[in-house]
């Protein structure tokens, strides 16, 4: 997408889609959508679209990349159309792709920053010194009224 996704705008667009197609866009429990459902939405709207193509695309992107939607591929055996009717089976390749996308976006643990540790000389009898920051690195907090 060329433009940055505006989450608030995408959410508003999703609410509109959920109002118009409640059997298809269930925000609480998403279901895998029919492939190319964007075209079905545009055809259903006819010559008076409720959203621009860009806003529709952003809303669908936001919906289909959510954790709940990606998890739906584990649970739901079929994809649904605008009326919520099953139209095609969810393929194993679709499930695998959704699982990979989920791991990329949500399941991957944050990388830990490398810690610099002070090494203690094992041959030395002196205990390791506790770390104390130098005076120039200490921050003084000043309360304002």
PDB file of N, CA and C in Angstrom, residues 67 99-111:
ATOM      1  N   UNK A  67      -5.105 -10.417  14.406  1.00  0.00           N
ATOM      2  CA  UNK A  67      -4.798 -11.688  15.062  1.00  0.00           C
ATOM      3  C   UNK A  67      -6.023 -12.607  15.070  1.00  0.00           C
ATOM      4  N   UNK A  99      -0.948 -19.131   9.670  1.00  0.00           N
ATOM      5  CA  UNK A  99      -0.132 -19.400  10.860  1.00  0.00           C
ATOM      6  C   UNK A  99       1.215 -18.687  10.769  1.00  0.00           C
ATOM      7  N   UNK A 100       1.816 -18.692   9.578  1.00  0.00           N
ATOM      8  CA  UNK A 100       3.099 -17.996   9.393  1.00  0.00           C
ATOM      9  C   UNK A 100       2.928 -16.489   9.565  1.00  0.00           C
ATOM     10  N   UNK A 101       1.857 -15.943   8.992  1.00  0.00           N
ATOM     11  CA  UNK A 101       1.606 -14.508   9.128  1.00  0.00           C
ATOM     12  C   UNK A 101       1.364 -14.138  10.589  1.00  0.00           C
ATOM     13  N   UNK A 102       0.643 -14.990  11.300  1.00  0.00           N
ATOM     14  CA  UNK A 102       0.394 -14.731  12.714  1.00  0.00           C
ATOM     15  C   UNK A 102       1.713 -14.699  13.485  1.00  0.00           C
ATOM     16  N   UNK A 103       2.568 -15.674  13.227  1.00  0.00           N
ATOM     17  CA  UNK A 103       3.854 -15.719  13.931  1.00  0.00           C
ATOM     18  C   UNK A 103       4.709 -14.507  13.598  1.00  0.00           C
ATOM     19  N   UNK A 104       4.675 -14.080  12.349  1.00  0.00           N
ATOM     20  CA  UNK A 104       5.453 -12.904  11.963  1.00  0.00           C
ATOM     21  C   UNK A 104       4.960 -11.649  12.671  1.00  0.00           C
ATOM     22  N   UNK A 105       3.659 -11.512  12.796  1.00  0.00           N
ATOM     23  CA  UNK A 105       3.102 -10.274  13.343  1.00  0.00           C
ATOM     24  C   UNK A 105       2.934 -10.288  14.854  1.00  0.00           C
ATOM     25  N   UNK A 106       2.512 -11.419  15.406  1.00  0.00           N
ATOM     26  CA  UNK A 106       2.095 -11.430  16.802  1.00  0.00           C
ATOM     27  C   UNK A 106       2.812 -12.455  17.673  1.00  0.00           C
ATOM     28  N   UNK A 107       3.271 -13.532  17.089  1.00  0.00           N
ATOM     29  CA  UNK A 107       3.775 -14.619  17.904  1.00  0.00           C
ATOM     30  C   UNK A 107       5.256 -14.605  18.180  1.00  0.00           C
ATOM     31  N   UNK A 108       5.969 -13.798  17.468  1.00  0.00           N
ATOM     32  CA  UNK A 108       7.412 -13.786  17.607  1.00  0.00           C
ATOM     33  C   UNK A 108       7.794 -13.028  18.876  1.00  0.00           C
ATOM     34  N   UNK A 109       8.560 -13.648  19.754  1.00  0.00           N
ATOM     35  CA  UNK A 109       8.973 -12.912  20.944  1.00  0.00           C
ATOM     36  C   UNK A 109       9.915 -11.774  20.571  1.00  0.00           C
ATOM     37  N   UNK A 110       9.845 -10.723  21.354  1.00  0.00           N
ATOM     38  CA  UNK A 110      10.710  -9.584  21.085  1.00  0.00           C
ATOM     39  C   UNK A 110      12.163  -9.995  21.277  1.00  0.00           C
ATOM     40  N   UNK A 111      12.997  -9.498  20.388  1.00  0.00           N
ATOM     41  CA  UNK A 111      14.420  -9.803  20.495  1.00  0.00           C
ATOM     42  C   UNK A 111      14.984  -9.089  21.713  1.00  0.00           C
TER      43      UNK A 111
END
